[in-house]
Coordinates of C-alpha atoms in Angstrom, one line a residue:
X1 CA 40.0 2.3 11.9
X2 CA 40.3 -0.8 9.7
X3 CA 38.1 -2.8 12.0
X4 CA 35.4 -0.2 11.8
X5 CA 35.6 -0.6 8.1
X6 CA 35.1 -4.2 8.5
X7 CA 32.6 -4.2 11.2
X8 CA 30.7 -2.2 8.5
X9 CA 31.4 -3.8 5.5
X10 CA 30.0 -7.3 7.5
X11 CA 26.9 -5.7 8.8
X12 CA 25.7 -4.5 5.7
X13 CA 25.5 -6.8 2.6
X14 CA 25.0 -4.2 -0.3
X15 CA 27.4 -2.1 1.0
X16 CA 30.1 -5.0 0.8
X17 CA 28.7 -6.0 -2.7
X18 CA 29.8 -2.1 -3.4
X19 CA 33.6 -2.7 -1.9
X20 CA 34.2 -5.7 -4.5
X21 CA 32.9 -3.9 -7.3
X22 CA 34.8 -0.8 -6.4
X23 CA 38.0 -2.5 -5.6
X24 CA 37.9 -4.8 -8.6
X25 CA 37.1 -2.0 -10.8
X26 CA 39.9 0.1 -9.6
X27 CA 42.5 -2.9 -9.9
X28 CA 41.2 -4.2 -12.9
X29 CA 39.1 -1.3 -15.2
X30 CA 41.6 1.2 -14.5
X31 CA 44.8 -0.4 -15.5
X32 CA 43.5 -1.2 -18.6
X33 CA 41.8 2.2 -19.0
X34 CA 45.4 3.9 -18.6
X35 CA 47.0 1.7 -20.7
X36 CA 44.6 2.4 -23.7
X37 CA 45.1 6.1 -23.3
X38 CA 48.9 5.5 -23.9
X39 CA 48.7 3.6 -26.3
X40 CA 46.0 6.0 -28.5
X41 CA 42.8 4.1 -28.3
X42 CA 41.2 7.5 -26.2
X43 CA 37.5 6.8 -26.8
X44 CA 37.8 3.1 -24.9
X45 CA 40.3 4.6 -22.3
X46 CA 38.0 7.3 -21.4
X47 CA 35.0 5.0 -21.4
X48 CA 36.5 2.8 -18.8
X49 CA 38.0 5.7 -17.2
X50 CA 34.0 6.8 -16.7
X51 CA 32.6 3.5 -15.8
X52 CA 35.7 3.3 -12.7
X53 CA 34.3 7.0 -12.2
X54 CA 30.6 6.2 -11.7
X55 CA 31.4 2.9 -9.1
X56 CA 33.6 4.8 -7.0
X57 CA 30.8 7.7 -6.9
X58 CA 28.2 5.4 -6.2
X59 CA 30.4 3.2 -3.4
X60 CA 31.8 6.6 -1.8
X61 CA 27.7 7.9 -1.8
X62 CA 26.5 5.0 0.0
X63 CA 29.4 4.9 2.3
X64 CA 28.9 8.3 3.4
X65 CA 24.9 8.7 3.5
X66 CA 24.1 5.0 3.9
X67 CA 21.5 5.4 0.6
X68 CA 22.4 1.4 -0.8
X69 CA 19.0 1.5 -2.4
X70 CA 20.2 4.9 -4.7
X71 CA 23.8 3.9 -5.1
X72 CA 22.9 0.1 -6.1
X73 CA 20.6 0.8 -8.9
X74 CA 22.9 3.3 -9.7
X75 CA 25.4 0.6 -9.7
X76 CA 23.2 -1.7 -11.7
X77 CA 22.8 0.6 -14.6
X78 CA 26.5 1.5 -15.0
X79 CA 27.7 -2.3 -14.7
X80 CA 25.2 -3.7 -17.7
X81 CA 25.2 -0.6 -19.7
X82 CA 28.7 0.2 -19.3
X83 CA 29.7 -3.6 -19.7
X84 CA 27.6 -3.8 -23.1
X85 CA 29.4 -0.5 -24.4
X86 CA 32.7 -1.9 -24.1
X87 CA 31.6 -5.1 -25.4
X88 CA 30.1 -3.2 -28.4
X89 CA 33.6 -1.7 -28.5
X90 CA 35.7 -4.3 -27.8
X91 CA 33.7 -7.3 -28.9
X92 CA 34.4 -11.0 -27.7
X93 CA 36.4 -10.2 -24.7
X94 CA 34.2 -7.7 -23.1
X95 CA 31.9 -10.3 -22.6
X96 CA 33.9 -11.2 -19.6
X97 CA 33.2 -7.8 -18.1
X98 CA 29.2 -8.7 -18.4
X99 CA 28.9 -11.5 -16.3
X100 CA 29.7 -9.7 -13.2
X101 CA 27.4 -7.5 -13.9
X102 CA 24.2 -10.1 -14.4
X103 CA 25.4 -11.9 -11.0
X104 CA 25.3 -8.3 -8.7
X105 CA 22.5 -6.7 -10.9
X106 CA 19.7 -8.7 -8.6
X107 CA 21.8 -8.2 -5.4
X108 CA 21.8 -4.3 -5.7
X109 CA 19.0 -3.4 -7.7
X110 CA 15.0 -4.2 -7.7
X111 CA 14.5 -7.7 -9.7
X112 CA 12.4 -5.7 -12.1
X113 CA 14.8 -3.1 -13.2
X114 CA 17.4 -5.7 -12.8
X115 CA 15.5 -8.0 -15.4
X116 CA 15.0 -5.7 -17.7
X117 CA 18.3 -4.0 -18.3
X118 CA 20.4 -7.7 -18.3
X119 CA 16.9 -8.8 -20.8
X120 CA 18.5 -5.3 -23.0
X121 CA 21.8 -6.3 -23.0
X122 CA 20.8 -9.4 -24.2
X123 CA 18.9 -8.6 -27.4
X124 CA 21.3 -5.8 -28.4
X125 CA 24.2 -8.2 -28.0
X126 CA 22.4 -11.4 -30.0
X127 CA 20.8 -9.1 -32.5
X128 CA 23.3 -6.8 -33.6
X129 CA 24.8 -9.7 -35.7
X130 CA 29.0 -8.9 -35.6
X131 CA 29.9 -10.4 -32.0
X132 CA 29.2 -14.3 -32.6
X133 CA 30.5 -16.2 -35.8
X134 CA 28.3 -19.2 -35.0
X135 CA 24.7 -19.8 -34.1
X136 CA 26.0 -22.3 -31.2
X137 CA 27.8 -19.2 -29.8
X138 CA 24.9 -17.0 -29.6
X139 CA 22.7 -19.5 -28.2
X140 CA 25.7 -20.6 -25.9
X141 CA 25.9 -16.8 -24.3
X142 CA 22.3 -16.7 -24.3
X143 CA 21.8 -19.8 -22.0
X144 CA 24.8 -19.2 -20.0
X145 CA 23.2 -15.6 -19.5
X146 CA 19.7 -17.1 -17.9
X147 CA 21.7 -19.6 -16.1
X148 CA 23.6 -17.0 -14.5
X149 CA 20.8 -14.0 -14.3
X150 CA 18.2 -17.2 -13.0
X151 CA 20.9 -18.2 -10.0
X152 CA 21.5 -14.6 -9.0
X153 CA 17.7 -13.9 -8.3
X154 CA 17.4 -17.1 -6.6
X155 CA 20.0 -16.3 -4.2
X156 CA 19.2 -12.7 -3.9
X157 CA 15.8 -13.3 -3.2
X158 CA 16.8 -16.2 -0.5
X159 CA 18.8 -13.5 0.9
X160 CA 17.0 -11.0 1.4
X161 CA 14.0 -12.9 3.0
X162 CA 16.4 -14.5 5.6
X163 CA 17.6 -10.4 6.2
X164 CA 14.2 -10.3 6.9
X165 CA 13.7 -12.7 9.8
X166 CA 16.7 -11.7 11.5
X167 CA 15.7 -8.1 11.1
X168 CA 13.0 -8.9 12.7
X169 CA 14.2 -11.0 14.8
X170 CA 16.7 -8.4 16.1
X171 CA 14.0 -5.8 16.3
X172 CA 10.8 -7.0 17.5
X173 CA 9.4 -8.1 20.8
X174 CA 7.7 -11.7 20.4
X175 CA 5.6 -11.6 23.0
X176 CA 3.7 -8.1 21.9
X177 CA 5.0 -7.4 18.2
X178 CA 6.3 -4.4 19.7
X179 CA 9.8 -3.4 18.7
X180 CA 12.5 -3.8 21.3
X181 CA 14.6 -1.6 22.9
X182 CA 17.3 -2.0 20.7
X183 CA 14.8 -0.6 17.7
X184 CA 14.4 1.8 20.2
X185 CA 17.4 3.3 20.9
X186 CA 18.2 3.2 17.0
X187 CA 15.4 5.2 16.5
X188 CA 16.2 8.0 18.8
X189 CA 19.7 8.0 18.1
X190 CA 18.6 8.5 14.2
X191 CA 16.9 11.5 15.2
X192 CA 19.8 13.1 17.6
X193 CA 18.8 16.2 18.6
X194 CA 15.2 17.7 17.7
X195 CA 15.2 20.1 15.4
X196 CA 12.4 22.9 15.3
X197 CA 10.6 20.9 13.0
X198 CA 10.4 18.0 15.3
X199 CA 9.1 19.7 18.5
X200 CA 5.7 18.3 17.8
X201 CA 6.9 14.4 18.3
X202 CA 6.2 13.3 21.2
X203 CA 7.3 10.7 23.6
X204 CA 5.1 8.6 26.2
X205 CA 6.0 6.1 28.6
X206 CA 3.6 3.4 29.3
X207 CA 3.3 1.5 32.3
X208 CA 1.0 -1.4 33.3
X209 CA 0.2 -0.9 36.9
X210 CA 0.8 -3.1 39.6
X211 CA 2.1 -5.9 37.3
X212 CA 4.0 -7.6 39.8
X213 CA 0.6 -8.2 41.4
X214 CA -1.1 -9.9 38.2
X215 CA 2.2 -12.1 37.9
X216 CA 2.2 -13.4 41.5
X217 CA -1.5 -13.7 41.9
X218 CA -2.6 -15.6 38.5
X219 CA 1.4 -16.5 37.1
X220 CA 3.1 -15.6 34.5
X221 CA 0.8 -16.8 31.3
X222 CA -1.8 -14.3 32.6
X223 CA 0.9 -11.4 33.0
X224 CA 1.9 -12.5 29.3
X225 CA -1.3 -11.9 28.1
X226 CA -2.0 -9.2 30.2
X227 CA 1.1 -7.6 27.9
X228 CA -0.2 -9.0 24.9
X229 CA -3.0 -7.6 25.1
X230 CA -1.8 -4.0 25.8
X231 CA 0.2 -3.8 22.8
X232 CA -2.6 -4.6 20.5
X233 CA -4.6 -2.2 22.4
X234 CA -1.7 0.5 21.8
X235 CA -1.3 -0.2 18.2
X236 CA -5.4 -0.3 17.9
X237 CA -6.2 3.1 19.3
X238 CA -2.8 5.1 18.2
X239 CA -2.1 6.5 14.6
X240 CA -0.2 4.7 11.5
X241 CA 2.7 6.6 12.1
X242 CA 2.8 6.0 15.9
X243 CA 5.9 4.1 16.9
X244 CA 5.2 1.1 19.2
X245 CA 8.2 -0.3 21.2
X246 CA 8.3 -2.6 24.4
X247 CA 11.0 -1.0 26.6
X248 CA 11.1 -3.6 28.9
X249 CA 8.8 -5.9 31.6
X250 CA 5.7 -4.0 31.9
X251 CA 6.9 -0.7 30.2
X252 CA 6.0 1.0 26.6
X253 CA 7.3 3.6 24.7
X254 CA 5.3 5.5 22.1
X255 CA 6.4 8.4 19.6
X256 CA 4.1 10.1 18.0
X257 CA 5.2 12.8 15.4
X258 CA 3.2 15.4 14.0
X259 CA 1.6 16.1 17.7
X260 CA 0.2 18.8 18.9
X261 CA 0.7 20.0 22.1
X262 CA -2.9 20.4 23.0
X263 CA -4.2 17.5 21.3
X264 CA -1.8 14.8 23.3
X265 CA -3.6 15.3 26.9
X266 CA -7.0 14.4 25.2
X267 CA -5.4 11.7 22.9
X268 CA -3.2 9.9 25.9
X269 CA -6.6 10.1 27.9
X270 CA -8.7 8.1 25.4
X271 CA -5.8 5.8 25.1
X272 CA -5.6 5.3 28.6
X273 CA -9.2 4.6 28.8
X274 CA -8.6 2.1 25.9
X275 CA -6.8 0.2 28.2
X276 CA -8.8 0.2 31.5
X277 CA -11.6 -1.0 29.0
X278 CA -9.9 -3.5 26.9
X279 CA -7.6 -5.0 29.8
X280 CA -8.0 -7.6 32.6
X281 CA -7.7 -10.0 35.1
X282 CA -10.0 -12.5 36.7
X283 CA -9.5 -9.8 39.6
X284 CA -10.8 -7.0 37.5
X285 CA -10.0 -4.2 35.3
X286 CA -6.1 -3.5 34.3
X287 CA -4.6 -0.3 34.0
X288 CA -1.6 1.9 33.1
X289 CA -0.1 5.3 34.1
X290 CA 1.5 7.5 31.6
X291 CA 3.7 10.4 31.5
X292 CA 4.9 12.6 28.0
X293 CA 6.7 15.4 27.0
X294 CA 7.3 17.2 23.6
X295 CA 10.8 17.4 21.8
X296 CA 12.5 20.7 22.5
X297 CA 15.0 21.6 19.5
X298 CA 18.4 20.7 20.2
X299 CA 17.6 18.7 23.3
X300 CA 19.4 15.4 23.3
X301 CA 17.3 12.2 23.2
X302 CA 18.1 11.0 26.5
X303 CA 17.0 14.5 28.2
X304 CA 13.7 14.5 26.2
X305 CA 13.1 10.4 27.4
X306 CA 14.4 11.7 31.3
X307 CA 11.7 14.4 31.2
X308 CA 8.9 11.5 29.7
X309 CA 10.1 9.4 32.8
X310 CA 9.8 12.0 35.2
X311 CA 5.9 12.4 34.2
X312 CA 5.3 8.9 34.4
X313 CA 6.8 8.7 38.0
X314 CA 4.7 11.6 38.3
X315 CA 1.5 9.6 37.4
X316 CA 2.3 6.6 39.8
X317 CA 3.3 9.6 42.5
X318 CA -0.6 11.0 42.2
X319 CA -2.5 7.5 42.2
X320 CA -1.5 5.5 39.0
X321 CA -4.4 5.1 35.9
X322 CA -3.6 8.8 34.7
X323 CA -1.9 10.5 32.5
X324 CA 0.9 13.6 33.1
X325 CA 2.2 15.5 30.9
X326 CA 5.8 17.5 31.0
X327 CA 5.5 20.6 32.7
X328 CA 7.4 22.5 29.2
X329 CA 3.8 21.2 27.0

């Protein structure tokens, strides 16, 4: 169990920001927000008391629907609003409880709304005229502020641009910019078992005929663009919301939501023309066989892909450069 909760915690980034601030507001907000309600002082008691409430909300959200967008700004808002209150409250030493804030504010949060609510707790906090006894001390927290708020966005920004690359690094074929398998199978295990309102996604299996030919006859650069050349053709002639992924040597996978069950034969057969147009080899024309089949609701993902398989084998069976569809469409 605990190395589940690790394994987690390292895989996603926010979601580990979220621990920290949880744990350190439960080990360190809430003591102090019990010991204030002994001693009397119930308005700053049950402010902390609210601001523990709010992180542990938001952490135990994401945890449990994996929203870290939601539950970060969230986060965001309660850290620097709540962090000013009690500095309002508390004066000098709240300030302590700010800087946090500024450093995970650009982590969880959009750098806009991130910007602008540390930019408010700024001008409330040098305007309001009680906090500082010097100049040099406003200016002091002010600078210290941008130095802080300037270093988180640099980082965050770094971050999330190398999350990038190996997202996509993890996820997409280089040779065709198709995703992989892996994107694959994440995919269908998001969507479990089709529901009635996803019958009309469908799922087709591409493959490029005879490719072991192309590769022994002209090598494997021509087989490479051979594949290449495919996936553009895929992603040219198929819809926005179409699905690309490569699921391995010559072999595609498409899902296409929002399908209707007699508007795929006429669709696959245009796109299977695409191909016999758009591909080849010094030794002619290239083609591909297809087979497809239509979620059924509550079918698991691997039946509905085994039935998808079963009409591509189909369309080798009868000939290759054709197109079958699932007996159930």
């Amino acid at each position: 169990m605990f190395r589940q909760i690790l394994s987690r915690l390292q895989a996603d980034f926010e979601l580990s920001i979220m621990a920290l601030l949880c744990t350190s507001a439960a080990l360190c907000i809430l003591p102090f927000a019990v010991y204030r309600i002994l001693l009397g002082d119930l308005f700053q008691g049950v402010l902390d008391l609210l601001i523990v409430g709010i992180i542990v909300g938001a952490f135990a959200y994401a945890w449990v629907t994996g929203n870290t967008k939601l539950s970060g700004i969230i986060l965001t808002v309660s850290a620097c609003l709540g962090g000013l209150l009690v500095t309002l409250v508390q004066g000098l030493p709240g300030l302590f409880w700010l800087f946090p804030a500024m450093l995970i504010s650009f982590f969880l949060a959009p750098p806009g709304l991130a910007g602008a609510l540390i930019g408010l707790v700024l001008v409330v906090l040098i305007f309001q005229g009680n906090l500082f006894a010097q100049a040099i001390e406003t200016w002091s927290f002010f600078a210290a502020s941008l130095v802080i708020s300037a270093s988180a966005l640099i980082l965050s920004r770094s971050h999330h641009r190398q999350r990038s690359k190996l997202e996509r690094l993890a996820t997409v074929d280089p040779l065709t910019g198709a995703k992989n398998r892996r994107a694959m199978m994440a995919d269908l295990e998001s969507i479990g078992r089709p529901s009635a309102a996803s019958k009309k996604t469908a799922l087709v299996m591409l493959d490029i005929d005879h490719f072991k030919k192309i590769n022994d006859e002209f090598g494997h650069n021509v087989g490479d663009e051979v594949l290449a050349k495919c996936a553009q053709v895929l992603r040219e002639h198929t819809r926005d919301t179409d699905q690309l992924f490569r699921y391995g040597g010559e072999e595609f996978v498409l899902l296409m939501p929002g399908m209707e069950a007699t508007a795929l034969g006429p669709m696959l057969e245009k796109l299977r023309g695409a191909v016999e147009e758009n591909l080849a080899t010094p030794a002619g024309a290239v083609t591909a066989s297809m087979g497809a089949a239509l979620a059924e609701p509550g079918e698991d993902w691997e039946t509905w892909m085994a039935r998808a398989d079963r009409a591509l084998y189909a369309a080798k069976e009868a000939g290759r450069n054709r197109v079958v569809l699932d007996d159930a469409i």
